[in-house]
Short mmCIF file of C-alpha atoms in Angstrom, two decimals:
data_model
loop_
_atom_site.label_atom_id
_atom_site.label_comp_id
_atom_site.label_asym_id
_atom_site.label_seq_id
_atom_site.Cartn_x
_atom_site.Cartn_y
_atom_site.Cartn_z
CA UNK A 6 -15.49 22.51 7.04
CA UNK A 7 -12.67 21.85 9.19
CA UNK A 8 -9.21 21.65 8.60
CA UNK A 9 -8.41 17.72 7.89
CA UNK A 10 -11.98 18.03 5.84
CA UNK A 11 -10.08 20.67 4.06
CA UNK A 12 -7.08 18.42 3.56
CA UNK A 13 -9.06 14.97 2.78
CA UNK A 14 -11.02 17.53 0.06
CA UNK A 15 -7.84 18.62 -1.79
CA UNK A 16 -6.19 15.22 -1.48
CA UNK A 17 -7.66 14.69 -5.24
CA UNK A 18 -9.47 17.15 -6.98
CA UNK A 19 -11.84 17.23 -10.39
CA UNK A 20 -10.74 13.78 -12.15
CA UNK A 21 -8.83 12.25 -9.13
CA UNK A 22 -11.16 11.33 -7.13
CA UNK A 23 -13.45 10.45 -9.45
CA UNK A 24 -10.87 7.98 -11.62
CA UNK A 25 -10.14 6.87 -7.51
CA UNK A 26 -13.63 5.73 -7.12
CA UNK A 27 -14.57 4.59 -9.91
CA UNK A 28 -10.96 2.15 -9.35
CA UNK A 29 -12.14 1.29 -5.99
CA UNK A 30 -15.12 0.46 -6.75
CA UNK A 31 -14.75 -2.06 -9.63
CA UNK A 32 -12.23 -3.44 -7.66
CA UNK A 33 -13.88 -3.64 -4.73
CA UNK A 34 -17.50 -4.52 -5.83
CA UNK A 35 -17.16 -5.42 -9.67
CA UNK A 36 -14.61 -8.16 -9.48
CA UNK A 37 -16.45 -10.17 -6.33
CA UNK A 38 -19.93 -9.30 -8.46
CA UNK A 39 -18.70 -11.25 -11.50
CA UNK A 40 -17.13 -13.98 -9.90
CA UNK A 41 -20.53 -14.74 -8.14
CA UNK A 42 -23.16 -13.75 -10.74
CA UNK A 43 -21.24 -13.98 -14.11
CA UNK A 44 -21.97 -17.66 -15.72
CA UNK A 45 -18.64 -19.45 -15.20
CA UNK A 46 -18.39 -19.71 -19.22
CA UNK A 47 -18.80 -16.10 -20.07
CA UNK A 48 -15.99 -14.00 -20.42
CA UNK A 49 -17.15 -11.62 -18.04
CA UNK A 50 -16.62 -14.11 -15.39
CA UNK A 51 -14.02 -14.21 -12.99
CA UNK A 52 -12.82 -17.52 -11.56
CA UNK A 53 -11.68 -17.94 -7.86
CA UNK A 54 -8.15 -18.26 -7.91
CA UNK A 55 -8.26 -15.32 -10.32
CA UNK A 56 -9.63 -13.50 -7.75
CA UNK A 57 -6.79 -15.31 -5.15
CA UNK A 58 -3.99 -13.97 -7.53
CA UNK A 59 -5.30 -10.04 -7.47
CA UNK A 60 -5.34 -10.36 -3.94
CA UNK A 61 -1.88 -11.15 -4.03
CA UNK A 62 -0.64 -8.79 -6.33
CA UNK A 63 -2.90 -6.19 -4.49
CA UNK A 64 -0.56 -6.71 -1.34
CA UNK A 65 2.24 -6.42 -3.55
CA UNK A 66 0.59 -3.17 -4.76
CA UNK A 67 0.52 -1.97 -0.67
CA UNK A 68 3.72 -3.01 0.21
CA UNK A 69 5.36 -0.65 -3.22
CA UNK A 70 3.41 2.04 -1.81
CA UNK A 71 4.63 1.73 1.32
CA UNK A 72 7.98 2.07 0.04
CA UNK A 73 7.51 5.16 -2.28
CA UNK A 74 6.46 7.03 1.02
CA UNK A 75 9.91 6.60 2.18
CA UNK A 76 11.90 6.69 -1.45
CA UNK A 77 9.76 8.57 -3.41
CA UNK A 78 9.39 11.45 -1.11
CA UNK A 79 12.39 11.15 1.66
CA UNK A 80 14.86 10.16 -0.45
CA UNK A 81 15.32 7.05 1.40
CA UNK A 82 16.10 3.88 -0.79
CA UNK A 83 15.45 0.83 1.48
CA UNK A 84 16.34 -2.30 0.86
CA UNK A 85 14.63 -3.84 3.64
CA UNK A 86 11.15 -3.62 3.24
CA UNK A 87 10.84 -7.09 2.78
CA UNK A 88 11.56 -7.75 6.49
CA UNK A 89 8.43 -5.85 7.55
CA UNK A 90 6.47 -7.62 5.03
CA UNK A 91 7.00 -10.79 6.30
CA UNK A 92 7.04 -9.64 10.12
CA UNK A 93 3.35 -8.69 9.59
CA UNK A 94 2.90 -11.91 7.74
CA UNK A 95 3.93 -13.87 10.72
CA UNK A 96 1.97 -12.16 13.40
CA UNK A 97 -1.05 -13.23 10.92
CA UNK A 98 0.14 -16.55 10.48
CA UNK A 99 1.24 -17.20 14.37
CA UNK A 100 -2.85 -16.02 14.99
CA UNK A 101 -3.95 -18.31 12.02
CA UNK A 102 -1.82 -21.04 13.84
CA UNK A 103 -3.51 -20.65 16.99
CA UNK A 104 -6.87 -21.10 15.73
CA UNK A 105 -6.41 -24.60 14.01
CA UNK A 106 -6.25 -25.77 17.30
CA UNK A 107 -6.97 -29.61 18.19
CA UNK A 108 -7.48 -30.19 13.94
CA UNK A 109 -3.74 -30.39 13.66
CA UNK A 110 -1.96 -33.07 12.73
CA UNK A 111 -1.63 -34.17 16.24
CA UNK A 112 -4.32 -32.58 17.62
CA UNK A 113 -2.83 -30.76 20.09
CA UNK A 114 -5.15 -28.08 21.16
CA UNK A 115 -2.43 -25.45 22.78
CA UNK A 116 0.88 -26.07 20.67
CA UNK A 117 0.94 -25.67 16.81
CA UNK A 118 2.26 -29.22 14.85
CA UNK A 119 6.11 -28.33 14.42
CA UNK A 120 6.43 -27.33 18.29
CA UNK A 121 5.32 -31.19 19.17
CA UNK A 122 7.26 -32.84 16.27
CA UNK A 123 10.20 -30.78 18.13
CA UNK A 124 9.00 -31.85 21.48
CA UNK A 125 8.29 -28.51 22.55
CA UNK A 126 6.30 -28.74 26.06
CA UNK A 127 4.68 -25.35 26.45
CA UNK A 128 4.12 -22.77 24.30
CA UNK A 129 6.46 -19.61 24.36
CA UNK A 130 5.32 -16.52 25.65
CA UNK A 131 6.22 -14.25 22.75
CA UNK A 132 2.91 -16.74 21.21
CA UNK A 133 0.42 -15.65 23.97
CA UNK A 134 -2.04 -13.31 22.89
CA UNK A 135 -2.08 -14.55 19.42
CA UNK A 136 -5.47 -16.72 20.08
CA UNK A 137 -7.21 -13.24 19.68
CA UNK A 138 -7.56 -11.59 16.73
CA UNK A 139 -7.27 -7.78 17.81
CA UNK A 140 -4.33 -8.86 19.28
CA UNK A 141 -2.66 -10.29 16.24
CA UNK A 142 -3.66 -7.41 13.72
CA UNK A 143 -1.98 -4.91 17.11
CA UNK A 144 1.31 -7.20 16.37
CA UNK A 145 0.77 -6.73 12.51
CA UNK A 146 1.57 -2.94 13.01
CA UNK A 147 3.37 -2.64 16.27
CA UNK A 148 6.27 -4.95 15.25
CA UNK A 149 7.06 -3.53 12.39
CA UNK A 150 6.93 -0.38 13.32
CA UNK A 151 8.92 -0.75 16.79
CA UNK A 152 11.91 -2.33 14.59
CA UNK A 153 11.79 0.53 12.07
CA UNK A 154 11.83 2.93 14.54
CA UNK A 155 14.63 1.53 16.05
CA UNK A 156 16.46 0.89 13.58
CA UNK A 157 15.84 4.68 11.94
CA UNK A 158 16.66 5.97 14.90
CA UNK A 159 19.99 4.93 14.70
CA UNK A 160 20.80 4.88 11.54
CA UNK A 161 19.24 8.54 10.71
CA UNK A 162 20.55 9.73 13.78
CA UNK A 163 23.97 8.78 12.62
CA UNK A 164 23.48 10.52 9.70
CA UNK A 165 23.77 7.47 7.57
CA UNK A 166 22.22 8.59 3.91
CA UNK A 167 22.64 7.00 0.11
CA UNK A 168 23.93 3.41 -0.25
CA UNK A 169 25.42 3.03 2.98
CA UNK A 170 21.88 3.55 4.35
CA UNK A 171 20.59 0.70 1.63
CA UNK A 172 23.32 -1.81 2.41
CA UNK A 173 22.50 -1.84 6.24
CA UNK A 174 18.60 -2.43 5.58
CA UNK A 175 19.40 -5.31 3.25
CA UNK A 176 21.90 -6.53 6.05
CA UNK A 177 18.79 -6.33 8.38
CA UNK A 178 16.60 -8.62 6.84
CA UNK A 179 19.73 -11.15 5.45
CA UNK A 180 19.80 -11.40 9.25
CA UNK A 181 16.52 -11.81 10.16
CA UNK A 182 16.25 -14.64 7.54
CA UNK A 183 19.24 -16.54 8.76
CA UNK A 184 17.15 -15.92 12.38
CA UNK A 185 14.15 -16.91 11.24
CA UNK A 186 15.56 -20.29 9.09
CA UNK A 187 16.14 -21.63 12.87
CA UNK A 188 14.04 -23.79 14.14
CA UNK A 189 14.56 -23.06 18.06
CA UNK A 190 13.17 -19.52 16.93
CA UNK A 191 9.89 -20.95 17.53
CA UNK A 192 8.66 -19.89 14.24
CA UNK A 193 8.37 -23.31 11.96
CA UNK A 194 12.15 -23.09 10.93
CA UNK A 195 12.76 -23.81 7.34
CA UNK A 196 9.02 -24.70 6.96
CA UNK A 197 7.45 -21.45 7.90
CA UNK A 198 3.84 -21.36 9.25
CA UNK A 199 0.95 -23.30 6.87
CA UNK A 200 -1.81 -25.46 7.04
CA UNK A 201 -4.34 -22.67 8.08
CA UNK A 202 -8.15 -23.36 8.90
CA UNK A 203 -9.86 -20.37 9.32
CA UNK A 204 -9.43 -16.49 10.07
CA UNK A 205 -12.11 -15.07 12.39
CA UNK A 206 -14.08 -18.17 12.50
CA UNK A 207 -14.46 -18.10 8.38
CA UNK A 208 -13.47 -21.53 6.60
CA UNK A 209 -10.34 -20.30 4.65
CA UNK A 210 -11.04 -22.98 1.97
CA UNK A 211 -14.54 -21.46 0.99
CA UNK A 212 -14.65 -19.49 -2.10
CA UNK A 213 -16.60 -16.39 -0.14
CA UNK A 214 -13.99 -16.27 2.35
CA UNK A 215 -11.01 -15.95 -0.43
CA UNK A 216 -13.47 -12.92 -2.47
CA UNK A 217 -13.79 -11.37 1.43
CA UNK A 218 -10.39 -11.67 1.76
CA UNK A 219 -9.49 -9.79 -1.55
CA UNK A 220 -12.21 -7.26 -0.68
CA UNK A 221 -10.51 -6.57 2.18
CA UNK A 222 -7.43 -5.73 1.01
CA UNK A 223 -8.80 -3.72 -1.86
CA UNK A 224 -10.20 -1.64 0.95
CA UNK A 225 -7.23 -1.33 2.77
CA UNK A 226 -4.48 -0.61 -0.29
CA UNK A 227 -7.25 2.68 -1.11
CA UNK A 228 -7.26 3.66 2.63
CA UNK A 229 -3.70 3.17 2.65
CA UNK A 230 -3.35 5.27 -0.61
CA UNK A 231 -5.74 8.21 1.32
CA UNK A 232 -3.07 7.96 4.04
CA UNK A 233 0.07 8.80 2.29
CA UNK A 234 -1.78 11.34 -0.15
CA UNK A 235 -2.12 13.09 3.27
CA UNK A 236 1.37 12.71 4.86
CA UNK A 237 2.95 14.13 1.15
CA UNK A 238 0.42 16.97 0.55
CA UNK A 239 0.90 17.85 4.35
CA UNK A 240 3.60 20.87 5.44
CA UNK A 241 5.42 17.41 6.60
CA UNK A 242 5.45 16.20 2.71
CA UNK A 243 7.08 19.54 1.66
CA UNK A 244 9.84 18.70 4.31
CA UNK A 245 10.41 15.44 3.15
CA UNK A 246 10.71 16.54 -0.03
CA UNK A 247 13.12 19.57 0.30
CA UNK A 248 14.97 16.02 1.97
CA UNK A 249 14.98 14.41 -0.74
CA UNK A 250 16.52 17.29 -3.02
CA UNK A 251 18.41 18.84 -0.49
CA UNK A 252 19.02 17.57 3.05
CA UNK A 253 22.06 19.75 4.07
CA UNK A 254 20.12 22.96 3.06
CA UNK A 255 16.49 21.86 5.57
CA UNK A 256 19.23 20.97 8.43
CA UNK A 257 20.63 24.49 7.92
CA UNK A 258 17.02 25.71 8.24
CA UNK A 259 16.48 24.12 11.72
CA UNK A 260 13.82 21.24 10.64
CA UNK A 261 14.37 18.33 12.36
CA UNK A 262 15.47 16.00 9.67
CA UNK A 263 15.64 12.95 11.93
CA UNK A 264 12.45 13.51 13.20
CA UNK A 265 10.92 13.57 9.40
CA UNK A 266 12.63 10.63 8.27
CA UNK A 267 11.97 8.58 11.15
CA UNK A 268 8.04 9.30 10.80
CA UNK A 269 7.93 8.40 7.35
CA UNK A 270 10.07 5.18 7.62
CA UNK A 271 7.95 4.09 10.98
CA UNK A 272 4.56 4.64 8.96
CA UNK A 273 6.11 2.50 5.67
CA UNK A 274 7.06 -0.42 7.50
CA UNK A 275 3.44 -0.27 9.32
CA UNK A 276 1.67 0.02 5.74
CA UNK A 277 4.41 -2.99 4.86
CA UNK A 278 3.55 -5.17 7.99
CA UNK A 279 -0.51 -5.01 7.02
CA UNK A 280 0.31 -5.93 3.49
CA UNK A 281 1.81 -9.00 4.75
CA UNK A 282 -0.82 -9.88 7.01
CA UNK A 283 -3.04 -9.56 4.09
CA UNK A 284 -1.24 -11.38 1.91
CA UNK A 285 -0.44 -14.58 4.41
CA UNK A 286 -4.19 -15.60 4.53
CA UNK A 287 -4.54 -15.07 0.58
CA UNK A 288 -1.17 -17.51 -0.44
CA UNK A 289 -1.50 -20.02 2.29
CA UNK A 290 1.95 -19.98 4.08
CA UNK A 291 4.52 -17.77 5.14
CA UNK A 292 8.50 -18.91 5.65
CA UNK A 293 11.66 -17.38 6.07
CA UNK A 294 11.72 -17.11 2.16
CA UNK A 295 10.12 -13.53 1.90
CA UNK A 296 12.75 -12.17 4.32
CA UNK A 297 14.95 -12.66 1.14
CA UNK A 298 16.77 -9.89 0.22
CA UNK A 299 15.75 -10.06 -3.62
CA UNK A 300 12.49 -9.60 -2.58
CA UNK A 301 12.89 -6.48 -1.21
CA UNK A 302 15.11 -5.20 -4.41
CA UNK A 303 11.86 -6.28 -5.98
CA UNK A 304 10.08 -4.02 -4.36
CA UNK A 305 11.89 -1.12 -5.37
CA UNK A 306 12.33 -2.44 -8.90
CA UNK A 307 8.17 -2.63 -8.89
CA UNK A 308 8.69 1.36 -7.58
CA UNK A 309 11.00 2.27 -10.11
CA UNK A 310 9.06 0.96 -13.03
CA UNK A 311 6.02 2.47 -12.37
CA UNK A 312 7.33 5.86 -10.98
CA UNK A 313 8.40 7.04 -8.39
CA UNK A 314 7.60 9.74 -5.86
CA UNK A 315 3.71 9.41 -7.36
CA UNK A 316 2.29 6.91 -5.24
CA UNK A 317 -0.08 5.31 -8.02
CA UNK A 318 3.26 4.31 -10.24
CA UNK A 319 4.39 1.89 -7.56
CA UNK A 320 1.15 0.60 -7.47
CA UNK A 321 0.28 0.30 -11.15
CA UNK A 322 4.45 -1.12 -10.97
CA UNK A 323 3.72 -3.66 -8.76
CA UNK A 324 0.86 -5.07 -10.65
CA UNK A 325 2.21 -4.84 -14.45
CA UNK A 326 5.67 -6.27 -13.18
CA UNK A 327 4.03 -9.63 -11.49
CA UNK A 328 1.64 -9.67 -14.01
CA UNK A 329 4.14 -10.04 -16.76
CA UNK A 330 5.90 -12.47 -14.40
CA UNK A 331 3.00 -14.59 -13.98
CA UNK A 332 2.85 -14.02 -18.14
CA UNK A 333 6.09 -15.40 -18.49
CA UNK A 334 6.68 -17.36 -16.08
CA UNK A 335 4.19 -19.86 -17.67
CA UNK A 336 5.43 -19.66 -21.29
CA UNK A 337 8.42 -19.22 -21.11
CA UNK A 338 9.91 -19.53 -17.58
CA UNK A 339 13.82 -19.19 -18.58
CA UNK A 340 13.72 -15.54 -20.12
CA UNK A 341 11.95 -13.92 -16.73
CA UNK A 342 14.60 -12.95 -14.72
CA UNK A 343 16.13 -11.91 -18.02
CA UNK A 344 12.79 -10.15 -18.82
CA UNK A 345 13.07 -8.39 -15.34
CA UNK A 346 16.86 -7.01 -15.65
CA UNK A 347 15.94 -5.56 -19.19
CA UNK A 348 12.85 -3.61 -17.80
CA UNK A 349 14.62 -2.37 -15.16
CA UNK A 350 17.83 -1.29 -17.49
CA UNK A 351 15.24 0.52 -19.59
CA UNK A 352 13.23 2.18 -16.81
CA UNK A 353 16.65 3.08 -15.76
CA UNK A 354 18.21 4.81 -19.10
CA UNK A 355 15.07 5.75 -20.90
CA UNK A 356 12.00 5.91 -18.54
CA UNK A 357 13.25 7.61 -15.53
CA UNK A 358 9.81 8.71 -14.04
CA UNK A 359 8.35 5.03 -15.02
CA UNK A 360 5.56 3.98 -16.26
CA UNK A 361 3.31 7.30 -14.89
CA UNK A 362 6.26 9.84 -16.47
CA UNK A 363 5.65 8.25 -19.68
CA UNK A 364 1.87 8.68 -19.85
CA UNK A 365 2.30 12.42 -18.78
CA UNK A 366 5.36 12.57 -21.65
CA UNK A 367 2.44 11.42 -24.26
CA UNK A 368 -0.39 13.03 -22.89
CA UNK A 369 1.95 16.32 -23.21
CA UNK A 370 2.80 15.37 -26.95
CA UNK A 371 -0.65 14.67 -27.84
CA UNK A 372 -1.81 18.31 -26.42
CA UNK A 373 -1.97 20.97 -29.31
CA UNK A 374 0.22 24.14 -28.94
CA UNK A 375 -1.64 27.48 -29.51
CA UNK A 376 0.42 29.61 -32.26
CA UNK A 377 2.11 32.62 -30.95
CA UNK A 378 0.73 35.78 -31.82
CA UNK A 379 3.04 37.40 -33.95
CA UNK A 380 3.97 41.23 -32.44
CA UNK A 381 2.34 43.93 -33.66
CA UNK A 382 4.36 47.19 -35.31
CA UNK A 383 4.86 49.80 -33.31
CA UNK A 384 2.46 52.91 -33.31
CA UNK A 385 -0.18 50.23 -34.75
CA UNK A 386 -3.73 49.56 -32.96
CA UNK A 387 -5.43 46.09 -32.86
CA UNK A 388 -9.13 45.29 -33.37
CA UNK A 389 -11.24 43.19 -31.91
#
């Protein structure tokens, strides 16, 4: 057994990877098995845009994790995760563009509809490529990436920590919105990108496409989870760590700080770009809206409540928080954001480690305590 088998072994042990599987694979295999088999009146079944909506709070799930790598373990509270979200949405929606072709509105076969409404003659070269798909899911990860590296570079270079370091992430993505809003971007403007046919030559409105679609990202949020189970169990993971707790004392031991920071920010905003090109073909559209910055303090609320520094809390976070918001915003739209602030005021004073910290608080409650054996006098001999 070689050393990454060693790793990948001891990634989850006993339980864990059995509770992982077992996840997986109702997720995976259950959920797409009763939407197909289950008679559409039983309970067991599970309706299509049921299915649509887990997809979608599955990508939420991805991008939380991809920001508990970076909070949870560095230390590093972004606030613009949301930017690399919706930069690997729009590399999958500028390839989803491409392949309506001539069964646009104006059936051009090279330019998308809002480039001829704005008389656009040719298309711009930061759209070539995009026809292919290997190309597009490249973009997904390298643009993302390249901009968080970038952008880490110099701001963990500088030494920039705390809420300093928060404000200028949020300032990233207020300005890639305002960017993005602009129609001679080249990106739809205030519109966004919609009106998608198909993704690798699969008819997007087909129910099988939707449940391969949600499959997918099943896959990819527990290959994703693998990933950073790795990075913080790794000697790289105690690093970040010792960061987190104490970043003057690992300078003064001669790790590179920068270097460890900058790793685990580049690899979020990857895991963040392919949750948005996963989510994109699930919700039908993708607009300047998600480079909002209250999406991205969403994000870290979804963190917070369901723990973090655990890597399943953000996850189970992300989908109790926008499963009570689907919950309430249907009966009783007016109290959600209300509902939201309280949760997080309570995570906040009462629940510190979230949602996971409170099932280990009552697991530990529940476990009986052995008496202490009392001592024994001195000079005294004990029996079996």
């Amino acid at each position: 057994m070689g050393p990454i088998t060693r790793r990948l072994a001891s990634l989850e042990k006993g339980r864990g990877w059995t509770v992982f599987l077992i996840l997986t694979a109702a997720f995976a295999v259950g959920v797409p098995l009763l939407n197909a088999y289950a008679p559409p009146g039983s309970a067991l079944h599970v309706p299509t845009w049921v299915v649509q909506l887990m997809g979608k709070y599955l990508c939420y799930a991805l991008l939380a994790l991809a920001l508990d790598l970076v909070w949870g373990f560095a230390g590093v509270l972004s606030l613009g995760h949301g930017a690399f979200f919706a930069l690997g949405g729009y590399a999958m929606g500028m390839y989803l563009m491409r392949q309506i072709g001539d069964r646009g509105v104006y059936g051009n076969a090279e330019l998308p509809d809002f480039m001829v409404f704005l008389n656009w003659k040719d298309l711009p070269w930061y759209w070539w490529g995009f026809d292919q798909f290997w190309f597009a899911a490249l973009m997904v990860v390298l643009v993302p990436g390249a901009l968080a590296f970038v952008f880490g570079w110099l701001a963990f270079r500088s030494r920039i920590t705390g809420v300093y370091l928060s404000i200028i992430t949020q300032a990233m993505t207020y300005a890639l919105m305002l960017a993005f809003f602009r129609n001679e971007m080249g990106f739809g403007g205030n519109n966004g990108l919609t009106d998608f046919k198909e993704i690798l030559g699969f008819d997007m409105s087909r129910d099988a496409t939707k449940v391969g679609l949600y499959v997918a990202t099943v896959l990819m949020l527990a290959a994703a989870y693998l990933v950073c189970r790795f990075i913080v169990t790794s000697r790289l993971g105690r690093v970040l760590l010792a960061l987190r707790d104490a970043e003057s004392r690992v300078r003064f031991l001669g790790h590179s700080v920068t270097g460890a920071k900058l790793f685990a920010f580049t690899v979020s905003a990857m895991i963040a770009g392919i949750a948005g090109a996963l989510y994109v073909p699930q919700v039908g559209i993708i607009n300047p809206s998600e480079f909002s910055p209250a999406n991205s303090i969403e994000v870290a609320i979804w963190t917070a409540v369901g723990g973090r520094g655990t890597l399943f809390g953000p996850i189970l976070g992300a989908l109790t928080v926008n499963g009570a918001k689907s919950f309430f915003t249907g009966v009783a739209p007016e109290v959600w954001l209300f509902f939201l602030g309280a949760l997080f005021v309570v995570v906040t004073l009462f629940l510190p480690k979230g949602l996971v910290g409170l099932a280990a608080t009552l697991k530990g409650l529940r476990r009986p305590t052995l008496p202490t054996p009392e001592p024994q006098p001195s000079g005294e001999k004990t029996h079996a």
